[in-house]
């Protein structure tokens, strides 16, 4: 329970800061936003799903950013070949999904869920050139905050277990 409390405190504080900063930026809530809060939270979840630590950080950043690239490639291919044809988009997505799975043969990109989350974040932020920047910045910031939240919990957890030293009682002399 101490670990969960420590994580709750650390994540809560940093999540609050991410939200505050993200919604304080001039373009917050628009397609021109560079820091998209929900994308940061998606990366945060991927960090913990990938096992945390430096390994989880590496898996999260590499896989989610590869997903952004796949999402961009899907849109480029579909746009080049498409004239309002949903089947062409479906084919482009099928090829991209295949690629996100097959790339997992290369260890740095072996976290398949991260690739799909990265692509989803790209699509969810507008699937445009601006969406590439917003997705990349937000995914990296989210992953770094997740790493920081884990390190923060490492510091907080021992503090939760310390008991206060008993107050000495003065001896009464008769």
GROMACS .gro file of N, CA, C and O in nm, residues 1-11 153 156-157 160:
model
   60
    1UNK      N    1   0.082  -0.120   0.000
    1UNK     CA    2   0.000   0.000   0.000
    1UNK      C    3   0.087   0.126   0.000
    1UNK      O    4   0.050   0.225  -0.061
    2UNK      N    5   0.203   0.119   0.069
    2UNK     CA    6   0.291   0.236   0.071
    2UNK      C    7   0.334   0.274  -0.070
    2UNK      O    8   0.341   0.393  -0.102
    3UNK      N    9   0.363   0.175  -0.154
    3UNK     CA   10   0.407   0.204  -0.291
    3UNK      C   11   0.296   0.274  -0.368
    3UNK      O   12   0.321   0.369  -0.443
    4UNK      N   13   0.174   0.227  -0.351
    4UNK     CA   14   0.062   0.289  -0.421
    4UNK      C   15   0.039   0.433  -0.374
    4UNK      O   16   0.009   0.521  -0.455
    5UNK      N   17   0.053   0.455  -0.245
    5UNK     CA   18   0.040   0.592  -0.193
    5UNK      C   19   0.150   0.682  -0.249
    5UNK      O   20   0.123   0.795  -0.291
    6UNK      N   21   0.272   0.629  -0.251
    6UNK     CA   22   0.384   0.708  -0.304
    6UNK      C   23   0.364   0.738  -0.452
    6UNK      O   24   0.385   0.851  -0.497
    7UNK      N   25   0.321   0.637  -0.528
    7UNK     CA   26   0.292   0.661  -0.670
    7UNK      C   27   0.178   0.760  -0.687
    7UNK      O   28   0.184   0.849  -0.772
    8UNK      N   29   0.075   0.746  -0.606
    8UNK     CA   30  -0.039   0.836  -0.614
    8UNK      C   31  -0.001   0.981  -0.590
    8UNK      O   32  -0.044   1.072  -0.660
    9UNK      N   33   0.084   1.002  -0.490
    9UNK     CA   34   0.129   1.138  -0.460
    9UNK      C   35   0.214   1.192  -0.576
    9UNK      O   36   0.191   1.302  -0.627
   10UNK      N   37   0.313   1.113  -0.617
   10UNK     CA   38   0.405   1.158  -0.721
   10UNK      C   39   0.333   1.181  -0.854
   10UNK      O   40   0.349   1.285  -0.919
   11UNK      N   41   0.254   1.083  -0.894
   11UNK     CA   42   0.180   1.096  -1.021
   11UNK      C   43   0.080   1.209  -1.013
   11UNK      O   44   0.066   1.288  -1.107
  153UNK      N   45   0.823   0.855  -0.662
  153UNK     CA   46   0.766   0.756  -0.571
  153UNK      C   47   0.876   0.683  -0.495
  153UNK      O   48   0.858   0.648  -0.378
  156UNK      N   49   0.951   0.915  -0.214
  156UNK     CA   50   0.839   0.932  -0.120
  156UNK      C   51   0.813   0.807  -0.038
  156UNK      O   52   0.784   0.814   0.082
  157UNK      N   53   0.823   0.690  -0.099
  157UNK     CA   54   0.786   0.565  -0.031
  157UNK      C   55   0.856   0.544   0.103
  157UNK      O   56   0.788   0.515   0.203
  160UNK      N   57   0.706   0.742   0.387
  160UNK     CA   58   0.574   0.701   0.437
  160UNK      C   59   0.585   0.595   0.545
  160UNK      O   60   0.492   0.576   0.623
   0.00000   0.00000   0.00000
